[in-house]
Short mmCIF file of C-alpha atoms in Angstrom, two decimals:
data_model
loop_
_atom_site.label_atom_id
_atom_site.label_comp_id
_atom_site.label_asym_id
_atom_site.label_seq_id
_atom_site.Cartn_x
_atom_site.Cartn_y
_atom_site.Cartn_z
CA UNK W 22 120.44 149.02 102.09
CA UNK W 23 121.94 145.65 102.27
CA UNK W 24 121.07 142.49 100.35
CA UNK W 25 120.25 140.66 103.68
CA UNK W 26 117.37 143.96 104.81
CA UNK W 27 116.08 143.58 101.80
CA UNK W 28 115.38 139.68 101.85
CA UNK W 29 114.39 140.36 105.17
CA UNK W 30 111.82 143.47 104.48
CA UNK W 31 110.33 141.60 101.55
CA UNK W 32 110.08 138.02 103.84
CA UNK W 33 108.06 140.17 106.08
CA UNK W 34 106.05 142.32 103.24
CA UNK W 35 104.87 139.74 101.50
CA UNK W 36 104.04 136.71 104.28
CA UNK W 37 102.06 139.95 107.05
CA UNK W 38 100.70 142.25 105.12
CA UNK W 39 98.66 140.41 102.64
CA UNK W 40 97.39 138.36 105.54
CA UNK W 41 96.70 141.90 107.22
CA UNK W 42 94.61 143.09 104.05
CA UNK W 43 92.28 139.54 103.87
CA UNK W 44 90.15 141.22 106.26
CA UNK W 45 89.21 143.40 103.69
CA UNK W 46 88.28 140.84 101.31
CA UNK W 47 91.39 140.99 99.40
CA UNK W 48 93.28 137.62 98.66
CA UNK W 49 96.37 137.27 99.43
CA UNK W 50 97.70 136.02 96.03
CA UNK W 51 96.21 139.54 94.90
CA UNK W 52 98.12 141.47 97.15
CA UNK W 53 101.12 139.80 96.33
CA UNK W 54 100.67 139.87 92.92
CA UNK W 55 100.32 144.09 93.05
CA UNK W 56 103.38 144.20 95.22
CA UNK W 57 105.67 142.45 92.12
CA UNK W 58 103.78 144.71 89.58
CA UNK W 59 104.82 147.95 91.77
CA UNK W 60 108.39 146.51 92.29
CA UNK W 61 108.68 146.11 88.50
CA UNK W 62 106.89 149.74 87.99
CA UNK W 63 109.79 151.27 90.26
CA UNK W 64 113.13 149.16 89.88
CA UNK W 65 112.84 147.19 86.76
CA UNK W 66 114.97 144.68 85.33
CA UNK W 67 116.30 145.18 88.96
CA UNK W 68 113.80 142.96 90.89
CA UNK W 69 114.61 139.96 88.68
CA UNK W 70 116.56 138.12 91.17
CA UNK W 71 117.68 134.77 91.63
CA UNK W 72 117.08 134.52 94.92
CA UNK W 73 113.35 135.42 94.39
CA UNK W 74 112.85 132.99 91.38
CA UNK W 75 114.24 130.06 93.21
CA UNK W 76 111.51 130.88 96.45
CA UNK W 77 108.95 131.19 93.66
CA UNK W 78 109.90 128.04 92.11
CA UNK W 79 109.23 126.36 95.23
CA UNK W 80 106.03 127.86 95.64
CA UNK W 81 104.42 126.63 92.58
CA UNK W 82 106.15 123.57 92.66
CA UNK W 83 104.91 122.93 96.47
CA UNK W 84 101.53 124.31 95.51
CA UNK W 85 100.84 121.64 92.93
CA UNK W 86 102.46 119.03 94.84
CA UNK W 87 99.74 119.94 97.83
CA UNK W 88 97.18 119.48 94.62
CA UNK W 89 97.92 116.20 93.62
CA UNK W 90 98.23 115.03 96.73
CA UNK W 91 94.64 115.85 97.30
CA UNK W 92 93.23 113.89 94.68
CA UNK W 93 91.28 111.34 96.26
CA UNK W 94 90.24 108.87 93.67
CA UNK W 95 87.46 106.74 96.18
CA UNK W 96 85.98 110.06 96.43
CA UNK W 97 85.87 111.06 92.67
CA UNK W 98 84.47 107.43 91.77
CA UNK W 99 81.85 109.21 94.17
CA UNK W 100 80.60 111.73 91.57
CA UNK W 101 81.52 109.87 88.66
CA UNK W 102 78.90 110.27 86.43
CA UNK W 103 77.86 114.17 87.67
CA UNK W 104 81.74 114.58 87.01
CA UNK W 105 81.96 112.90 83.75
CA UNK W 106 79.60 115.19 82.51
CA UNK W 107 81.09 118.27 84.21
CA UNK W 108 84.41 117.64 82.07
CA UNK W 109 82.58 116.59 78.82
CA UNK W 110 81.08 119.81 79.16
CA UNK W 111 84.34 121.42 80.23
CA UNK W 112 86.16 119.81 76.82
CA UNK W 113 82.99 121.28 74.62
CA UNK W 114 83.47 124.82 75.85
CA UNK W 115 87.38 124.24 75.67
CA UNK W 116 86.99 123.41 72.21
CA UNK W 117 84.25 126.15 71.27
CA UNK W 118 86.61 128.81 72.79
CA UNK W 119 89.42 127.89 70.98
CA UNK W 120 87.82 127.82 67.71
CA UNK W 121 86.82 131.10 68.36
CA UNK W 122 89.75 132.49 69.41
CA UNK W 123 91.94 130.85 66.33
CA UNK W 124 88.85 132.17 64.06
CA UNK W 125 88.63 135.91 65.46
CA UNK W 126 91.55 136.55 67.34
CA UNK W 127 94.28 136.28 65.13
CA UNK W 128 96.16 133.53 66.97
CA UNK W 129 97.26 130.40 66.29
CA UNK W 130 95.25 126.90 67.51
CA UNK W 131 98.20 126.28 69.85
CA UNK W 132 97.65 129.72 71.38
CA UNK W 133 94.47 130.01 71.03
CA UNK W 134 93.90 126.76 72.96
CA UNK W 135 95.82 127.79 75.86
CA UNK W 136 93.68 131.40 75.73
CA UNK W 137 90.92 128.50 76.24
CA UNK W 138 92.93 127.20 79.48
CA UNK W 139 93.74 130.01 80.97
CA UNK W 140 90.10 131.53 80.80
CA UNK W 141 88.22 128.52 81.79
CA UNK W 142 90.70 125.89 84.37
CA UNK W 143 89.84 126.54 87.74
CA UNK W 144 92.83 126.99 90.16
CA UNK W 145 92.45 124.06 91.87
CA UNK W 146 95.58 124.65 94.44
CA UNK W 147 94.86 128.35 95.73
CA UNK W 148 90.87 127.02 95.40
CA UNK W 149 91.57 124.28 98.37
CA UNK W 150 93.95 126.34 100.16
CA UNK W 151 90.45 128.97 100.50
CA UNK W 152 87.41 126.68 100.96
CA UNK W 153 87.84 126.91 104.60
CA UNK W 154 86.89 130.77 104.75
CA UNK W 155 84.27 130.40 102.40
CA UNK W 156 81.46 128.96 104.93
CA UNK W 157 80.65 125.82 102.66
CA UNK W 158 78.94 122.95 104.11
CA UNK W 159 80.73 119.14 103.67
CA UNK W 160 78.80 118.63 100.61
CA UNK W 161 79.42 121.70 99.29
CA UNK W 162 83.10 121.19 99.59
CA UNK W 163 83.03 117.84 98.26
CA UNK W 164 81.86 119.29 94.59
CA UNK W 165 83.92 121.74 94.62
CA UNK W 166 87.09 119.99 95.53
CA UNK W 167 85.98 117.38 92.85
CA UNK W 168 85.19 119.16 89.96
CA UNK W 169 88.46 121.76 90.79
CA UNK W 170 90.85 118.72 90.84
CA UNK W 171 88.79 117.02 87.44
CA UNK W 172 89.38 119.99 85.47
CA UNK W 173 92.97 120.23 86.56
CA UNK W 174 93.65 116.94 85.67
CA UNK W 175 92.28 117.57 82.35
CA UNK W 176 93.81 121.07 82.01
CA UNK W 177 96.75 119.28 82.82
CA UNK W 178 96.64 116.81 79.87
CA UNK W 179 95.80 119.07 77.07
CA UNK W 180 98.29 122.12 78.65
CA UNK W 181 100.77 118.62 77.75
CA UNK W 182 99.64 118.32 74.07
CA UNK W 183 99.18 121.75 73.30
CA UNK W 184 102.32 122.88 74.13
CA UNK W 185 104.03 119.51 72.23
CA UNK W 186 102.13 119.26 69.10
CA UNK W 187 103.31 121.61 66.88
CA UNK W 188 106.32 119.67 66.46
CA UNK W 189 105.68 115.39 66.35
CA UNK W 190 109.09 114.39 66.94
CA UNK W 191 109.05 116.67 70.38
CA UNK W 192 105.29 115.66 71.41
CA UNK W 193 106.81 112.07 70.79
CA UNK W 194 110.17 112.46 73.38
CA UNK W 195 108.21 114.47 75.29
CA UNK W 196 105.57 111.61 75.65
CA UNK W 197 108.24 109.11 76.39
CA UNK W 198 109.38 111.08 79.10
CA UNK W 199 106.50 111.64 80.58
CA UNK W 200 105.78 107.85 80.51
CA UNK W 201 109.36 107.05 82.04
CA UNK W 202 108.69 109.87 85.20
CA UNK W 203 105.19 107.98 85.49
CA UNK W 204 106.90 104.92 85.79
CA UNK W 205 110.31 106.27 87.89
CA UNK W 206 108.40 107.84 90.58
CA UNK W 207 106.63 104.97 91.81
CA UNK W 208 110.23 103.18 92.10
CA UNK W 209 111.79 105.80 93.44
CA UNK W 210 109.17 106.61 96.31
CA UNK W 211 109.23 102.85 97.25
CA UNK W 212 112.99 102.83 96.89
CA UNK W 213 113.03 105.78 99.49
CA UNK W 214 110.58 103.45 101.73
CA UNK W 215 112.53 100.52 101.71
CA UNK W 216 116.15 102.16 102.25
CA UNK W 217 116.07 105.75 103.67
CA UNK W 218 112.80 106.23 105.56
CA UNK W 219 113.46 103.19 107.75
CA UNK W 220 116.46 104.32 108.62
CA UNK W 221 115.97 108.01 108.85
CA UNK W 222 112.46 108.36 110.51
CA UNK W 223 110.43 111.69 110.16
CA UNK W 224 112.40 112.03 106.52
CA UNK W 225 109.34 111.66 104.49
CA UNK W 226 108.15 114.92 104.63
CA UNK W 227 111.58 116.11 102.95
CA UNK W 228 111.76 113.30 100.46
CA UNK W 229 108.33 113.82 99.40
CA UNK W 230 109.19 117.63 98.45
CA UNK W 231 112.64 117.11 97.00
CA UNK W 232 110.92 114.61 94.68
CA UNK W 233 107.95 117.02 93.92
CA UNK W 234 110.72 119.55 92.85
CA UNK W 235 113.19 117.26 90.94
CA UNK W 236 109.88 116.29 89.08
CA UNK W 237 108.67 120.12 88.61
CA UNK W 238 112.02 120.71 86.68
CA UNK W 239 112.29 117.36 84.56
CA UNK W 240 108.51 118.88 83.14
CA UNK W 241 109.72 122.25 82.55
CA UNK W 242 112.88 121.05 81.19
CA UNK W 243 110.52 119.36 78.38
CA UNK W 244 108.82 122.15 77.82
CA UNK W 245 105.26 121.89 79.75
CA UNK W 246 106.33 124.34 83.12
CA UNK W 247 106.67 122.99 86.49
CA UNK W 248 103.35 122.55 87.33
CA UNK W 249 102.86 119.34 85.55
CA UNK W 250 105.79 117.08 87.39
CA UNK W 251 104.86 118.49 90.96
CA UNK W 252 101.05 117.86 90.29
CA UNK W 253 102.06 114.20 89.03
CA UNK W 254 104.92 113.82 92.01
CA UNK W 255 101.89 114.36 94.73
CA UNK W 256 99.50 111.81 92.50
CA UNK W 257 102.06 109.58 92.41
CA UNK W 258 102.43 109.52 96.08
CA UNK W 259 98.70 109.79 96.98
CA UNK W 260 98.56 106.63 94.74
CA UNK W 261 100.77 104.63 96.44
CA UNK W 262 99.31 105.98 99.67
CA UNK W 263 98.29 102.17 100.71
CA UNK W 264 101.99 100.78 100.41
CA UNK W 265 103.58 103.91 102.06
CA UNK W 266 101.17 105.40 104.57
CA UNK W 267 103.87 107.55 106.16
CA UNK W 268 104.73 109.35 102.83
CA UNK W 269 101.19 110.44 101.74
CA UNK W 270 100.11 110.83 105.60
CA UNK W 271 97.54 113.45 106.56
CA UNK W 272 100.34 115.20 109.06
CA UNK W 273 102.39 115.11 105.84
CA UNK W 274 99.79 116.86 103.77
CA UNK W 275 99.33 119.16 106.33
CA UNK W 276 102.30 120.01 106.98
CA UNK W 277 103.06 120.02 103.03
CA UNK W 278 100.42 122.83 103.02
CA UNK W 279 102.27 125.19 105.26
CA UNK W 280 105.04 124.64 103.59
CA UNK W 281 103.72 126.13 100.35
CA UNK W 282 101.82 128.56 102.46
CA UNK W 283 105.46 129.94 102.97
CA UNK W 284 106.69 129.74 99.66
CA UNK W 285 103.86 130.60 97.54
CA UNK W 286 103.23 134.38 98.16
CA UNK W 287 106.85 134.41 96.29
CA UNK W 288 105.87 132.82 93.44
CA UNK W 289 103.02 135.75 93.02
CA UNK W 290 105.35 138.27 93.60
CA UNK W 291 107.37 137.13 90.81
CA UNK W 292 104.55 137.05 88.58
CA UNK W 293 103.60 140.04 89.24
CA UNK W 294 107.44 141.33 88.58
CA UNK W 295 106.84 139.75 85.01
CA UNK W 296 103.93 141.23 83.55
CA UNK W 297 105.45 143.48 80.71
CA UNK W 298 104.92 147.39 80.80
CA UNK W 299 102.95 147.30 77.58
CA UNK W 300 100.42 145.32 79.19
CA UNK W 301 99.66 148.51 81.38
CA UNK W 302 97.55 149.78 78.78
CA UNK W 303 93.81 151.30 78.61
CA UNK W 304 93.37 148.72 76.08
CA UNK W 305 94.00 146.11 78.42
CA UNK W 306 91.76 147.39 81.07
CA UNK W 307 89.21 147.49 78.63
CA UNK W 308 90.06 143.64 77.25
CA UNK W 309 89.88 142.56 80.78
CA UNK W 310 86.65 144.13 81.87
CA UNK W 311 85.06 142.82 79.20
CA UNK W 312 86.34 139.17 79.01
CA UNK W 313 85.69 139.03 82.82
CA UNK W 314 82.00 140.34 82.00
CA UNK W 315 81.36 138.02 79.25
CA UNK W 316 83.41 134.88 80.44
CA UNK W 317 82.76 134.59 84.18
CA UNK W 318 78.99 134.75 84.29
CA UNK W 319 78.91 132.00 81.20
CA UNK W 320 81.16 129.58 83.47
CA UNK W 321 78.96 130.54 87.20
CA UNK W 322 75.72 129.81 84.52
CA UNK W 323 77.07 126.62 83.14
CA UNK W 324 78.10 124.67 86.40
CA UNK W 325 74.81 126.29 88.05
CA UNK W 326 72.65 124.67 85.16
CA UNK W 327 74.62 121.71 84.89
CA UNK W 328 73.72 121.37 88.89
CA UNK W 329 70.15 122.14 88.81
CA UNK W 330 69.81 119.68 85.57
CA UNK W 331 71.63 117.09 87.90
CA UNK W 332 71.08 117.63 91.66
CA UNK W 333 67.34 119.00 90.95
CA UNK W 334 66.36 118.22 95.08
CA UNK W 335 70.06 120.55 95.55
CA UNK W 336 68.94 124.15 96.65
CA UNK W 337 69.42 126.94 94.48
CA UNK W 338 71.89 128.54 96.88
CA UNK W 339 73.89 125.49 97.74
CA UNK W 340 74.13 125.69 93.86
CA UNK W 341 75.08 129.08 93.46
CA UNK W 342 77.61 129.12 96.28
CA UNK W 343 79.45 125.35 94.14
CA UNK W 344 79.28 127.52 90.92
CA UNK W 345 81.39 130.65 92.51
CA UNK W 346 83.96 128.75 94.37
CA UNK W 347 85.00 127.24 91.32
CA UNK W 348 84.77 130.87 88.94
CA UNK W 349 89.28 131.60 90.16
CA UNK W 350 91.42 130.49 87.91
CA UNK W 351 94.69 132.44 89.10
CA UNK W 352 97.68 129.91 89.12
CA UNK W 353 96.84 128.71 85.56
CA UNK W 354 95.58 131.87 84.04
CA UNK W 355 99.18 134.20 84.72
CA UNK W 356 101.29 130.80 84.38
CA UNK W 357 100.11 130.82 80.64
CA UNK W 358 99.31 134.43 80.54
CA UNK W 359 103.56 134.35 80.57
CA UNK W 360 103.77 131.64 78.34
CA UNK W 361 102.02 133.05 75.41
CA UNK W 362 103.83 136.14 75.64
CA UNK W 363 107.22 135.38 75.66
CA UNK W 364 106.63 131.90 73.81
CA UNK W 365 103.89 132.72 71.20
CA UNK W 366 104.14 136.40 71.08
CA UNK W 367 100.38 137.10 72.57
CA UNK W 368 100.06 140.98 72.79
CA UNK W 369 100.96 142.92 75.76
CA UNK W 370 97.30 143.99 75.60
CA UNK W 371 95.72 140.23 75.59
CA UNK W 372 98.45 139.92 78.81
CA UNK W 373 97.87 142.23 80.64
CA UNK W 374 94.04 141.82 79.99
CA UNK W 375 94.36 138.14 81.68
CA UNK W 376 95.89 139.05 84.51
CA UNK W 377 93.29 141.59 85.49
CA UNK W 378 90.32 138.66 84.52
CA UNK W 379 92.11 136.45 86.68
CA UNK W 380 92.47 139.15 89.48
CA UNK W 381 88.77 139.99 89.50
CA UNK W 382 87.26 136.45 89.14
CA UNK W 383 89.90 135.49 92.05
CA UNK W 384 88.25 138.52 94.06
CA UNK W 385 84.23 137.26 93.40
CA UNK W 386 84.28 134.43 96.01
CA UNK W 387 85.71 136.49 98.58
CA UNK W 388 83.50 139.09 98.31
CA UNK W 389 80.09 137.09 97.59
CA UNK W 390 80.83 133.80 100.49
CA UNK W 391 83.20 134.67 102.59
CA UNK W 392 81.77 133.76 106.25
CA UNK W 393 83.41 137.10 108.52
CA UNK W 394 84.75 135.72 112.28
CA UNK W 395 81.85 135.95 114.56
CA UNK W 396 82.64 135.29 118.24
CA UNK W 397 78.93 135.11 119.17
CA UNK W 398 78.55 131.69 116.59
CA UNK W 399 81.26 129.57 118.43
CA UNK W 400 79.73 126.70 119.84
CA UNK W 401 80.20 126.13 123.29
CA UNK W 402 80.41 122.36 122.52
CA UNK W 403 83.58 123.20 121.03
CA UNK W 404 85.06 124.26 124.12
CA UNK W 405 86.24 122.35 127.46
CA UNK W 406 83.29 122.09 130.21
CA UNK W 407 84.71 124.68 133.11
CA UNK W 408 83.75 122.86 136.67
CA UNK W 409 81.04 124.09 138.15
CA UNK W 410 82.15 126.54 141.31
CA UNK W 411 82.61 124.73 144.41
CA UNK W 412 81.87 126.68 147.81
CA UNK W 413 84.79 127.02 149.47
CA UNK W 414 84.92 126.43 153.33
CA UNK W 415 86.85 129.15 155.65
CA UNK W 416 89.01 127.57 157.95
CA UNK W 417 87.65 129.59 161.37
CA UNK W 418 84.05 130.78 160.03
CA UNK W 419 82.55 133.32 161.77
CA UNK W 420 80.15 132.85 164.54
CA UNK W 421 76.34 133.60 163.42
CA UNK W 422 75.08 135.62 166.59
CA UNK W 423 71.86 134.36 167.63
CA UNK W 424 68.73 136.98 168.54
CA UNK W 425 69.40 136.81 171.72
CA UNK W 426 72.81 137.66 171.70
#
């Protein structure tokens, strides 16, 4: 079979069928994510190919771009104080976590506090990308967007210092870096307003993602993954949204989702491709189970009490329904599921025991508020008014015969 049929076959593989199988109730992502582990399962090293990891680079690079541009900062001054205690409570059960991990697990802080991210930071990007099938009401969808991109933002920061501290001269460069891309982008995206988009209208949406990408690899190159730079690259330019409408637009945004729509399912494929074969273990099925027993209803209880301690006029569903959009944490979870086992040496068993808590908490939305297509509940209003029949008069109409006729 030739290179070109199989790019093709895999194009079509991984952007239908998964889209095919969400009637069922099974995320995309998911389906994606099994077709890389069966690909590694039957070819190998084979299905490590460049072509694949530059379309998956793109993916989680445009994915995170799409999340920062979302940030709304009016609307998180909203919910300030609900969300300032939503994150102090976040950073307690970060820090509890990771104390227990270090103390029982065997690892080291810096691993052990990234255990603590990747069990507890929502996945703020796929999260957004699936509110609209999961029937919540404007409210609804306010919390959860705000708390998702909160806890990203702090996930974010410590993912940063974790990764940098163990060594003080590095944390410092890095930080420096990090200070100089917080202070380049802004330049550069006004730079691009003043002297390309003028010039070269409808360019923004391509500017926008070359510098969410060129930002994606200056983070990775300092050690921190990709995520990090496109995230800030789409903050950047929500921030600036004022000065350059055209580059943080709505049709941009929209049209900045579709793109990672495209790219993403790649990026899952290729995770899937990377989880080791000793990870395939009974061991790790039962590691999984029982961190997704223990783990997922403590984080549905603690934003449901937080909520009812809060919002006490909020109804207990309304409550129930914020608390389970926010349980996936998929993108973070097998991002540093990798990075602690080919950077810190985590246990095929502790792997492959994350990526199956991340696949069932990803499922539990889907399955408990997912809102199925009804044809019968679409409002009329939402449709154009059809004229009301008009009798139409016959040219020669026939005579009516009289009774005496």
């Amino acid at each position: 079979m030739s290179r070109e049929l199989t790019y093709l076959l895999l194009i079509f593989a991984l952007l239908v069928i998964p889209r095919a199988l969400q009637r069922f109730r099974v995320p995309a992502p998911i389906t994606c994510l099994l077709f890389g582990l069966v690909a590694m399962l039957w070819l190998g090293d084979r299905t490590h190919d460049p072509v694949v990891v530059l379309l998956s680079t793109l993916g989680i690079s445009s994915l995170f771009l799409f999340a920062g541009l979302e940030v709304d900062l009016h609307a998180l001054r909203r919910g300030l104080w609900p969300l300032a205690a939503h994150l102090a409570l976040r950073v307690g059960t970060l820090v509890l976590l990771g104390w227990l991990a270090w103390r029982y697990a065997g690892l080291g802080w810096q691993a052990a506090g990234l255990l603590a991210l990747a069990l507890l930071t929502p996945s703020t990007g796929f999260i957004l990308d699936t509110l609209e099938r999961l029937g919540l009401d404007e409210e609804e969808r306010f919390w959860v967007t705000s708390k998702a991109i909160a806890g990203e933002l702090l996930a974010l920061a410590a993912l940063f210092v974790v990764l940098q501290a163990g060594d003080p001269v590095q944390l410092g460069m890095s930080s420096l870096a990090m200070v100089g891309l917080l202070v380049g982008l802004p330049l550069l995206y006004m730079a691009f307003g003043r002297w390309i988009v003028p010039h070269a209208p409808g360019s923004e949406f391509s500017l926008l993602v070359m510098v969410g990408v060129v930002a994606a690899y200056i983070t990775y190159a300092l050690g921190v993954y990709y995520l990090v730079g496109a995230f800030i690259a789409g903050l950047v330019a929500r921030l600036l949204r004022d000065r350059m409408p055209r580059m943080a637009s709505d049709e941009n945004i929209r049209a900045l989702r579709l793109f990672a729509t495209f790219f993403v399912p790649f990026y899952f494929f290729h995770a899937g491709t990377q989880i080791a074969r000793d990870a395939l273990s009974l061991e790790a099925l039962g590691l999984g189970l029982l961190l997704t027993a223990v783990v997922v209803p403590v984080r549905v209880g603690m934003v449901w009490l937080q909520r009812r301690v809060l919002f006490r006029r909020e109804h207990q569903r309304s409550t129930f329904r914020v608390a389970v959009a926010l349980t996936p944490t998929l993108v973070f979870t097998l991002v540093l599921a990798e990075i602690l086992y080919s950077r810190f040496g985590l246990s095929g068993t502790w792997a492959g025991a994350l990526v199956l808590y991340t696949t069932l908490n990803t499922l539990l939305p889907s399955l408990l508020l997912r809102v199925p297509f009804d044809l019968a509940q679409v409002s009329t209003g939402d449709l154009p008014a059809l004229p009301a029949p008009q009798p139409v008069p016959l040219e020669n109409p026939p005579a009516i015969p009289t009774q005496g006729a």
